[in-house]
XYZ file of C-alpha atoms in Angstrom:
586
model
C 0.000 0.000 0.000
C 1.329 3.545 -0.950
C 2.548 5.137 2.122
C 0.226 8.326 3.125
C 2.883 10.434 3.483
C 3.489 9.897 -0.120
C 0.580 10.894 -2.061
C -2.243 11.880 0.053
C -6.043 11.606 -1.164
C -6.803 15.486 -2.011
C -3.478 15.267 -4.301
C -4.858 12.602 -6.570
C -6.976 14.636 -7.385
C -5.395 16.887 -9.217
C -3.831 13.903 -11.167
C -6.935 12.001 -11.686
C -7.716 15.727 -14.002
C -4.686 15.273 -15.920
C -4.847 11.634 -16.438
C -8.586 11.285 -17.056
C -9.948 14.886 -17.623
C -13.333 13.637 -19.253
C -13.775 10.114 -17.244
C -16.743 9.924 -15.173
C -15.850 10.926 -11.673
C -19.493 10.938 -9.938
C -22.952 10.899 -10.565
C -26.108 11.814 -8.933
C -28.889 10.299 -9.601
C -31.831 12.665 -8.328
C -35.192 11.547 -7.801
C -37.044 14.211 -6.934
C -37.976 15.799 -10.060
C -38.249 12.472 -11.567
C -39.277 8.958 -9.972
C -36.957 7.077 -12.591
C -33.996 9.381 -11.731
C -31.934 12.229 -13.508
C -28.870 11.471 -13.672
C -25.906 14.255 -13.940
C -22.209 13.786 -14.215
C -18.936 15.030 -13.084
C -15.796 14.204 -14.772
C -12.435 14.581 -13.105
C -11.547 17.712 -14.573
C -14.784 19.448 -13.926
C -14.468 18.128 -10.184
C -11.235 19.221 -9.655
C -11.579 22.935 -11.167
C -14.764 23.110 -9.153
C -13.314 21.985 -6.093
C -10.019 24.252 -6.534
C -12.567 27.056 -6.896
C -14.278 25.959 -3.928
C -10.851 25.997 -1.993
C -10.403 29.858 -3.538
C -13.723 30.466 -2.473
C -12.727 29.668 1.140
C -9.299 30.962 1.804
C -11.013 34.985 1.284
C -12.296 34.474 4.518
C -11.341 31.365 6.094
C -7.788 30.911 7.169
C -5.793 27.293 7.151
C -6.896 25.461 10.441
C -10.644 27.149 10.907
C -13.530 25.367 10.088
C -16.606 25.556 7.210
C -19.305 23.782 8.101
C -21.208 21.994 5.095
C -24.718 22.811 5.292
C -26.062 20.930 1.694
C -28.435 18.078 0.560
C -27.030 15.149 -0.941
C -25.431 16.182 -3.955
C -22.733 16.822 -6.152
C -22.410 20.280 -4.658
C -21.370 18.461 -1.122
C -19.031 16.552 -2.923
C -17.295 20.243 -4.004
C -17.369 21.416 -1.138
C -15.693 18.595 1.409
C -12.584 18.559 -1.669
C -12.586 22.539 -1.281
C -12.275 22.618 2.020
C -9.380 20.055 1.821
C -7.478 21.785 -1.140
C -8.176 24.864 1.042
C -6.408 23.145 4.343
C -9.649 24.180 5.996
C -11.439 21.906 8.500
C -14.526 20.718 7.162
C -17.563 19.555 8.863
C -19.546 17.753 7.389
C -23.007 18.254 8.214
C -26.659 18.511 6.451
C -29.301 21.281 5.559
C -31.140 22.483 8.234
C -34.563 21.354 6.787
C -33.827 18.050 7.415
C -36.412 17.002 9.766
C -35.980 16.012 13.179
C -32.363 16.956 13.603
C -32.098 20.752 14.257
C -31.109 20.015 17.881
C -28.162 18.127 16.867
C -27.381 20.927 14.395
C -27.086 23.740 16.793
C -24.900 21.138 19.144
C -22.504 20.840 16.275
C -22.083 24.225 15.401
C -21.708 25.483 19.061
C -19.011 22.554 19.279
C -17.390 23.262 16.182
C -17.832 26.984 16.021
C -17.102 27.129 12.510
C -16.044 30.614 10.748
C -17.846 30.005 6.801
C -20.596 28.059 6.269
C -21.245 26.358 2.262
C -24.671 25.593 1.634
C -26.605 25.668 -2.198
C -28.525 27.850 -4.047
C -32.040 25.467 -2.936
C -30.580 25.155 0.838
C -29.621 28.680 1.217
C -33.094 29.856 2.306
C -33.441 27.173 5.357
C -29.482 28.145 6.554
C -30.496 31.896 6.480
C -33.553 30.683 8.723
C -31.602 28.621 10.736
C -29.249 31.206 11.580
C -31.659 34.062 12.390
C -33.933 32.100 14.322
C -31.063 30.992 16.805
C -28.927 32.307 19.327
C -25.584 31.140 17.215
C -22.933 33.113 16.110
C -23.410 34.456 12.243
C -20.688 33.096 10.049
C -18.173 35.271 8.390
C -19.778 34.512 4.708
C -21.908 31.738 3.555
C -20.774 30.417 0.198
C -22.765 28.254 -2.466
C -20.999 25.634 -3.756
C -22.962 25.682 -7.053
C -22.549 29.924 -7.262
C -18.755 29.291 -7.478
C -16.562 31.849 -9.966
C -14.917 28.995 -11.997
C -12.187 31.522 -13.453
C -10.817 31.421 -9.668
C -7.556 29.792 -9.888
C -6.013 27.853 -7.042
C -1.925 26.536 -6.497
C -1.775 23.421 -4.131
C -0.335 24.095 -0.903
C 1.839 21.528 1.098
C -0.215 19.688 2.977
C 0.829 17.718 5.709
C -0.579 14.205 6.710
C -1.149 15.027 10.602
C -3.438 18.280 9.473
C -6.701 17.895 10.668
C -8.698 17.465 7.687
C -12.213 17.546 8.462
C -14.620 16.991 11.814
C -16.135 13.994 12.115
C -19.414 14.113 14.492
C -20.720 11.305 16.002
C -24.078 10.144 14.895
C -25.731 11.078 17.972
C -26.229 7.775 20.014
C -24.437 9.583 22.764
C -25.985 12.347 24.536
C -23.597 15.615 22.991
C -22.102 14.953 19.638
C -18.690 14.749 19.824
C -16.247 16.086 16.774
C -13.681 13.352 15.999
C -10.656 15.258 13.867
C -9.537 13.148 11.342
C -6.456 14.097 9.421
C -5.221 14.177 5.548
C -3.256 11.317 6.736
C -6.145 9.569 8.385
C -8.291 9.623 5.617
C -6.100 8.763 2.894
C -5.065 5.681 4.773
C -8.486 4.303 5.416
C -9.383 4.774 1.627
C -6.364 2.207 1.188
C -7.550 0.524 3.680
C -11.168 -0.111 2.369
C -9.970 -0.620 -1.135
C -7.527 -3.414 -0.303
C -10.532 -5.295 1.734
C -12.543 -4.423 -1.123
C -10.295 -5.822 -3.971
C -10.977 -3.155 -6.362
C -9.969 -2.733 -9.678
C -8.149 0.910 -10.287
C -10.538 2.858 -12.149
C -12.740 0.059 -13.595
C -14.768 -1.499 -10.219
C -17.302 1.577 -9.627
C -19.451 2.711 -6.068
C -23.130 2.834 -5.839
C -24.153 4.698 -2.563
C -26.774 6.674 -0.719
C -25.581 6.499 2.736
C -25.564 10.454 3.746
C -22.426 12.190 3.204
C -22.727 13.165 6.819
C -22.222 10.072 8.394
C -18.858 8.571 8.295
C -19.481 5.296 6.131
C -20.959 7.895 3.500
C -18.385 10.202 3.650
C -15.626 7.944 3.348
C -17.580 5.035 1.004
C -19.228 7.721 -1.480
C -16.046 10.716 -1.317
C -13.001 9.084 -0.152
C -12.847 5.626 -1.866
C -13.541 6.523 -5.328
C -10.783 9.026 -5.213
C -8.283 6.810 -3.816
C -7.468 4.929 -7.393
C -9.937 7.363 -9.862
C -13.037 4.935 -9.542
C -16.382 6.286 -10.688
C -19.111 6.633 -8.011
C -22.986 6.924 -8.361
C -25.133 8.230 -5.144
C -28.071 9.286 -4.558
C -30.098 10.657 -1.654
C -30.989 8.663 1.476
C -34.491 9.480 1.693
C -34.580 8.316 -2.844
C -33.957 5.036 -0.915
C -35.921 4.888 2.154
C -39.558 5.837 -0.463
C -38.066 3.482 -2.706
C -35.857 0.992 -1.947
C -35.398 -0.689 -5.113
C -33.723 1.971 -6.235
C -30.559 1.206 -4.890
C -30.550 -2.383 -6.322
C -31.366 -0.971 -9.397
C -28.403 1.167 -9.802
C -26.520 -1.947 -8.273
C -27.532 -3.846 -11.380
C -26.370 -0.996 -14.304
C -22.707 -2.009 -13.389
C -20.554 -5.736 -14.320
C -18.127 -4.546 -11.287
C -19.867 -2.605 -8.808
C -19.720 -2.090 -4.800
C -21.833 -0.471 -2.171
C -22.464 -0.799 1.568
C -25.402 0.067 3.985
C -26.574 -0.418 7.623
C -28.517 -3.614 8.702
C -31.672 -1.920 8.362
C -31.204 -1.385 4.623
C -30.777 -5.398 3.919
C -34.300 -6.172 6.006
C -35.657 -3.293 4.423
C -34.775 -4.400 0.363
C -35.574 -7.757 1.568
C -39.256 -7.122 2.781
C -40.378 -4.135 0.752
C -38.671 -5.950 -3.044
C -41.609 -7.767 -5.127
C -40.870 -10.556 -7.113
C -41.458 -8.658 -10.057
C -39.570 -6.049 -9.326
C -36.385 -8.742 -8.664
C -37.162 -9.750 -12.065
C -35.588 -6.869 -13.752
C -32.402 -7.181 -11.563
C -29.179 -8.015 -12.597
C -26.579 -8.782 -8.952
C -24.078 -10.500 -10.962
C -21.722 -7.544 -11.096
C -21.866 -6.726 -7.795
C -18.123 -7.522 -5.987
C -19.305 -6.218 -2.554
C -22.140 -5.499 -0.118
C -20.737 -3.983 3.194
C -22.939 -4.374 5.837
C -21.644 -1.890 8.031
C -24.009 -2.067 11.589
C -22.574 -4.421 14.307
C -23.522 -6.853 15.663
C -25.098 -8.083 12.468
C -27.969 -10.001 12.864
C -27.418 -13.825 11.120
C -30.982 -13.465 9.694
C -30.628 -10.574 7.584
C -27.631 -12.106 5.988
C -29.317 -15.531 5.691
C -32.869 -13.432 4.387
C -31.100 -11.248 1.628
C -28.869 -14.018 0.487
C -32.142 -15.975 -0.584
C -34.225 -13.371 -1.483
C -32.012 -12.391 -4.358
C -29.300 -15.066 -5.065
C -31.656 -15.648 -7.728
C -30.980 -12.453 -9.660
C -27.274 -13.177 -9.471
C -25.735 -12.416 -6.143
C -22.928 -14.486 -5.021
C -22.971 -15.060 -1.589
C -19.545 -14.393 -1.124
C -20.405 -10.362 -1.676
C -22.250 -9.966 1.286
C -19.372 -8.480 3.372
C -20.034 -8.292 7.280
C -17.785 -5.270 8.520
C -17.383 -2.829 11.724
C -15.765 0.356 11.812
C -16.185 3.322 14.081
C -15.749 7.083 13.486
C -12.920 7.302 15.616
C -11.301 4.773 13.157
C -11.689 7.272 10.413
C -14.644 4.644 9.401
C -13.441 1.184 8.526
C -11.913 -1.417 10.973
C -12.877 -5.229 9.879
C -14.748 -6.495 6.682
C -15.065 -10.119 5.581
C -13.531 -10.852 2.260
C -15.491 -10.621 -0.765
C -13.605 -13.753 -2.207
C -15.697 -16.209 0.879
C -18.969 -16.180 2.077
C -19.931 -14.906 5.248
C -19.005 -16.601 8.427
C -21.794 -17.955 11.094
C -20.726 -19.670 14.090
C -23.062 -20.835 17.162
C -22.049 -20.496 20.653
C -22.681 -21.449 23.912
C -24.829 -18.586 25.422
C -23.544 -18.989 29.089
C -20.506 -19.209 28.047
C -20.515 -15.789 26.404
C -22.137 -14.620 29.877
C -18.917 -15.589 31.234
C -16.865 -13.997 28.820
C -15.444 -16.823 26.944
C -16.325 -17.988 23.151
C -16.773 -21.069 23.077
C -18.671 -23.153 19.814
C -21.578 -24.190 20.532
C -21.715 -28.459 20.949
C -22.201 -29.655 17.349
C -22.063 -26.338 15.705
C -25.556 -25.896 15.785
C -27.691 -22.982 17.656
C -30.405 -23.875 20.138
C -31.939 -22.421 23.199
C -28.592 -22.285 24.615
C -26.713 -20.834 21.697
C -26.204 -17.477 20.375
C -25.107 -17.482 16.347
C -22.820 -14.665 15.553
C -21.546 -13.103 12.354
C -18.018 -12.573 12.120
C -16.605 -9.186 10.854
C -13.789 -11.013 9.372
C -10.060 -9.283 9.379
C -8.610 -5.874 9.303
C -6.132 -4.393 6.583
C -3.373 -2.226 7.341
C -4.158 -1.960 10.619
C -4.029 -4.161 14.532
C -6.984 -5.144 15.688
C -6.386 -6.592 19.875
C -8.597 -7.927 21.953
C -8.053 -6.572 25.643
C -8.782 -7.122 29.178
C -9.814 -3.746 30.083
C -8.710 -3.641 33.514
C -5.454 -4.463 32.921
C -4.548 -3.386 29.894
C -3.596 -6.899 28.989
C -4.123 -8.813 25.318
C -6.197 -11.746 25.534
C -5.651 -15.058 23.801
C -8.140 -16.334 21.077
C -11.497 -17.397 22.598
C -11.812 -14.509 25.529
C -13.734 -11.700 25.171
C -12.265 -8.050 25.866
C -12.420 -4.724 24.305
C -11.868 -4.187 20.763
C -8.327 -2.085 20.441
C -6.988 -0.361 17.364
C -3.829 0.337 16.164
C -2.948 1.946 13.437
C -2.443 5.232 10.770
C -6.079 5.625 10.061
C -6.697 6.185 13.611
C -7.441 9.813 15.015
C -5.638 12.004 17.148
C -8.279 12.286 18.941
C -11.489 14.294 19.818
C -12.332 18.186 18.854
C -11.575 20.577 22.078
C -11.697 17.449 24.565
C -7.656 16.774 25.544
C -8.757 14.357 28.244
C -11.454 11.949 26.326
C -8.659 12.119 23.854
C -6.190 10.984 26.063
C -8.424 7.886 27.675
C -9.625 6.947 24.421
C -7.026 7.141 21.840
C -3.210 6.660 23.727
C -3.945 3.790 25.447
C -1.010 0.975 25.786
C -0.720 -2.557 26.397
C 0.706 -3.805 30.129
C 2.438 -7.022 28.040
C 2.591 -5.986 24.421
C 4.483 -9.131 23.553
C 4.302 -8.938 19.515
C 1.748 -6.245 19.319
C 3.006 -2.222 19.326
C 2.476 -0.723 23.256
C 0.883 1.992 21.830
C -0.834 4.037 21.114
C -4.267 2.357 20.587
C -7.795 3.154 20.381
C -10.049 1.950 22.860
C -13.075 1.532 20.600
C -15.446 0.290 23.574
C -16.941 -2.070 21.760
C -16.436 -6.149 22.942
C -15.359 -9.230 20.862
C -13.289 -11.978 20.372
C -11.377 -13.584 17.783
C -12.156 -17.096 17.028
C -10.492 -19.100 13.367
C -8.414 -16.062 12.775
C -11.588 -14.188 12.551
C -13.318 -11.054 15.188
C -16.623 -11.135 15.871
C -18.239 -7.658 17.404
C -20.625 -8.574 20.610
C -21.896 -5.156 21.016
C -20.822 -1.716 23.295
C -19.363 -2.387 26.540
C -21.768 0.756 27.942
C -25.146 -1.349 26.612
C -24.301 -4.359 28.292
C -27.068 -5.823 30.505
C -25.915 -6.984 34.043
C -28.490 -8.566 36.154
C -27.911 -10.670 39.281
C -23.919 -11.196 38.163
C -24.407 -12.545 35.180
C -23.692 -10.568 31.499
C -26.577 -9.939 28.896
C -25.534 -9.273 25.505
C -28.588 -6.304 24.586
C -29.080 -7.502 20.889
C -29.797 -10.981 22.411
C -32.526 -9.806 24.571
C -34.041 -7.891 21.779
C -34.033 -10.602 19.247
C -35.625 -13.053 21.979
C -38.128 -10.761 23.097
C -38.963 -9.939 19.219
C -39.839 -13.544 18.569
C -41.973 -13.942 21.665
C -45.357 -11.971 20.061
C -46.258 -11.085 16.938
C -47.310 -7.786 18.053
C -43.795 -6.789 18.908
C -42.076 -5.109 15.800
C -38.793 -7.052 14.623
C -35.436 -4.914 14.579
C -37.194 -1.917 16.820
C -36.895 -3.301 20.401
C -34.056 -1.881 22.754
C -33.157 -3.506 26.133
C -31.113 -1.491 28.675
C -31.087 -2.003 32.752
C -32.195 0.524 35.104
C -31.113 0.467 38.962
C -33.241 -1.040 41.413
C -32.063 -0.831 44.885
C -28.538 -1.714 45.157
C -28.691 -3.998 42.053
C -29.559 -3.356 38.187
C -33.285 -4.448 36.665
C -34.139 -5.225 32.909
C -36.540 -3.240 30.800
C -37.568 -3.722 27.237
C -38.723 -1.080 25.082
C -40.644 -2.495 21.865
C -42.689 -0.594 19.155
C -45.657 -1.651 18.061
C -46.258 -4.237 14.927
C -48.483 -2.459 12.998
C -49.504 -5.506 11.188
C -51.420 -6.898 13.787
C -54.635 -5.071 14.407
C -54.958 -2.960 17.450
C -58.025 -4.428 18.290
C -56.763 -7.840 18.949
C -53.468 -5.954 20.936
C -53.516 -6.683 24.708
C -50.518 -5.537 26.096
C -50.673 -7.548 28.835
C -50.881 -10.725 26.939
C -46.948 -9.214 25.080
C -45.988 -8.871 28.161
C -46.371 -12.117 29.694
C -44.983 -13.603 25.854
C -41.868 -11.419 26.557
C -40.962 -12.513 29.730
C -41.768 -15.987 29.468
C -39.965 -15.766 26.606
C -36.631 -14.075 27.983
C -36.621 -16.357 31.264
C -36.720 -19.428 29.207
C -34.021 -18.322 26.882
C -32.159 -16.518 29.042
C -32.901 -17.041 32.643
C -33.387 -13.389 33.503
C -36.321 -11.666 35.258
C -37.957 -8.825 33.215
C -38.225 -5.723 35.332
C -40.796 -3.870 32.782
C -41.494 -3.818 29.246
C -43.439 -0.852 27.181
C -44.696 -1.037 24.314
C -44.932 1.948 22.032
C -46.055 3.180 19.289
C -44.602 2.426 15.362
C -42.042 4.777 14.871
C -41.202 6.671 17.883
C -38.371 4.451 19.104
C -35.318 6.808 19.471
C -32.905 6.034 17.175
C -29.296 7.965 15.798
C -29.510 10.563 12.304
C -27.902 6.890 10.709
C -30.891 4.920 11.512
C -29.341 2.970 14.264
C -31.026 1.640 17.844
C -30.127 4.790 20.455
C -30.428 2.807 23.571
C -29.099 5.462 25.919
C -32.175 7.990 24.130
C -34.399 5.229 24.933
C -33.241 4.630 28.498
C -33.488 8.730 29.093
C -36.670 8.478 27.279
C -38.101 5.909 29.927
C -36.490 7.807 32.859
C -38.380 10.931 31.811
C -41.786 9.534 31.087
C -41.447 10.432 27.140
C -42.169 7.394 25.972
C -45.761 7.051 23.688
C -46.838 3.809 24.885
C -49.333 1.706 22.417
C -51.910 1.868 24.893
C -50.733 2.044 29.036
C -47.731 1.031 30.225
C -47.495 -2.223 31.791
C -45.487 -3.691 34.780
C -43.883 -7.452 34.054
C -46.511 -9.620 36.842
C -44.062 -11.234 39.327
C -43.076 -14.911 39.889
């Protein structure tokens, strides 16, 4: 792999122009003012004069080091305005337009995190940032600039660059309480493009990105932007919400391409595989596609198992479903099974997990007292360790500890917060042995390796103690899931809550819509769910709630919040499905 320091990913840009000054570059494929799509290009020189305009644009107001926040839809505009701000040695931060529902608290966190000097925003957005701004108590930005009102006669010379500048502010999603900026450098993110394409197995300028993951969120960012300009491969995205009204979409665009790769949350894979008809799978064409990264952790063995039939008939090979896990503070990508094998599921013994040890089920089969678990495969050009986090120790194959990263896509740490930064990202092994002492990341996620292989078990924060023994959270969810048909699969979140000197379970479950609220009695789920969770798991439910479809809290990437939840229930804010009902005892 080139080394960063080399040729770093803003600087290829400039020589994908020269090289290739009328091949394809990006697409977007909009939706909006047409349900089949409109789709308009970028080629590499048009990017790379817009972007160096962009970067001009900038430096009149914005000195190296100060931050532009990005304040655009999905688009190619976005696109110009991330690359400006990193010809420009500006800090981006990538964010979205403020008429994005639901999300304008988040927004005004960011920005009086970040507190960044320019704002770039386009000609349709410009209207809802001038709103946002005068109908808050923020600070006004020096200018705001529209990426697609750019004077394209502006000339810009490259300036060196150097790999430990801070590139561009990576927020978290929101599944803590404050967002918190992770700054990712020029080196950082030019690494983990490597990274991801050597998992991937690309082909330099011939295997090509489908995507509509928001640009926001650091799988989109660094899957739709960063990727594709790593070795000059076209890229096609579209926006999330073209996806979420019609999901085909995205399949669709999948099949236009014989070499063609994409990735997307767990949600996305249950989603295409219950909303797809069989006539729409019909007109689909998978045979191109070289990689699926399924990017949520821990992935559920179903929705692997339930996409892989519902369209190996339209030509996907099962060995381009790609489990994966990453983390922001990673720059994005950590571990990704390899497109040339399929996917691997193993079984294990459920108590034995409790007890912190991995240990194959008897027979390699599941059970009641198994747990099947996806692996996430291997990292590339990084360390992956698996640590005792008390002591700092490594642990051998088989134990479970905290995942630990090492390696030059990993960030120096967090925006304005020296001591986070300093507990999370310069941590060092007590008995290195062959591994580096340091410094790692202490992701805070659990696993183990097993085969050669890591499998995620979820966040160290969500786990579920109750009387002594270890709950994994997803386990508990899946169980109580399966226990009624009224409770809604894939929108249940388990979390404990204290109870006298010890901790108590509660389940929070939305409401299956399919089954008619007539025939709902709560406390028939209720009874289901605990039977359910004692038999399966031998562990007393405190209290479950049901709620209504829709309103279970949940991060700006679609993911389970189950620390929003758990404040949620604390605070009374839940919208139950009818009245909240207490677990009957014994």
């Amino acid at each position: 792999m080139t080394d960063v320091r080399d040729r770093l990913l803003i600087d290829r840009l400039g020589e994908w122009a020269r090289l290739y000054p009328d091949g394809t570059a990006y697409t977007f494929v909009d939706y909006a003012t047409d349900p089949d799509g409109v789709a308009t290009d970028l080629t590499w020189a048009e990017l790379d004069a817009r972007s160096r305009a962009m970067a001009a644009a900038l430096r009149r107001t914005t000195e190296p080091g100060e931050r532009a926040a990005i304040l655009a839809p999905q688009s190619l505009e976005y696109l110009v305005a991330f690359f400006g701000c990193l010809y420009a040695r500006v800090v981006g931060v990538p964010l979205f337009s403020p008429d994005l529902p639901g999300h304008s608290g988040r927004l005004m966190a960011v920005h009086q995190d970040a507190r960044p000097q320019t704002v770039i925003t386009t000609s349709a957005a410009a209207a809802s940032v001038e709103t946002f701004f005068a109908t808050s108590d923020l600070a006004q930005p020096k200018e705001i600039l529209l990426a697609d009102g750019l004077d394209l006669s502006s000339t810009w010379t490259n300036e060196l660059l150097d790999p430990d500048d801070v590139a561009y502010l990576q927020y978290t999603s929101g599944s803590t309480r404050t967002p918190t900026g992770v700054m990712i450098t020029h080196g950082n993110l030019t690494a983990n493009a490597e990274q991801l394409h050597e998992a991937g197995e690309g082909t330099p300028q011939v295997s090509s990105g489908v995507s509509w993951l928001p640009l926001f969120h650091d799988m989109g960012l660094v899957f739709t932007a960063a990727l594709p300009l790593a070795h000059a491969n076209p890229c096609v995205l579209m926006d999330p919400v073209a996806f979420i009204m019609r999901p085909l979409r995205w399949l669709e665009l999948l099949s236009r391409s014989p070499d063609v790769y994409s990735a997307g949350p767990n949600f996305a894979f249950e989603y295409l595989t219950a909303n797809v008809t069989r006539e729409e799978k019909e007109r689909l064409d998978l045979s191109g596609v070289r990689m699926l990264l399924n990017g949520a952790e821990p992935i559920r063995p179903s929705t692997l198992d339930g996409f892989r039939d519902a369209f190996a008939g339209r030509g996907l090979r099962p060995e381009a479903l790609s489990p994966g896990y990453g983390l922001a503070e990673a720059t994005v990508y950590v571990l990704a099974s390899s497109p040339r094998r399929a996917p691997t599921t193993t079984s294990f013994d459920r108590d034995a997990l409790a007890r912190g040890r991995a240990r194959a089920a008897a027979g390699g089969t599941g059970g009641t007292a198994a747990t099947a678990l996806v692996s996430c495969g291997t990292p590339h050009g990084q360390r992956v360790a698996v640590v005792d986090e008390r002591t700092a120790r490594p642990l051998a194959d088989g134990s479970i500890g905290e995942l630990w990263v090492h390696g030059p896509n990993v960030a120096p740490g967090y925006w304005g917060r020296p001591d986070d930064s300093a507990e999370t990202f310069r941590a060092t092994l007590s008995e290195p042995g062959d591994l580096p002492a340091g410094p790692w990341l202490r992701t805070g996620d659990l696993g183990f390796r097993h085969d050669g292989e890591v499998y995620v078990t979820g966040r160290i924060k969500d786990l579920v103690i109750v009387d002594g023994r270890n709950h994994y959270p997803q386990d508990l969810e899946y169980t109580a899931a399966a226990a009624h048909p009224a409770v809604r699969d894939g929108y249940v979140a388990a979390f404990s809550v204290p109870d006298g000197d010890a901790e108590a379970l509660v389940v929070v479950a939305e409401r299956n819509r399919r089954l008619p609220i007539a025939r709902l009695s709560v406390g028939e789920v209720v009874q289901a769910v605990r039977a359910a969770l004692h038999r399966h798991h031998n562990v007393a439910l405190h209290e479950f709630v049901l709620i209504e479809h829709g309103t279970l809290p949940r991060t700006t990437s679609g993911k389970l919040s189950r620390a929003a939840t758990r404040d949620a229930h604390a605070a009374a804010a839940l919208v139950p499905a009818r009245a909240r009902e207490r677990a009957p005892e014994g």
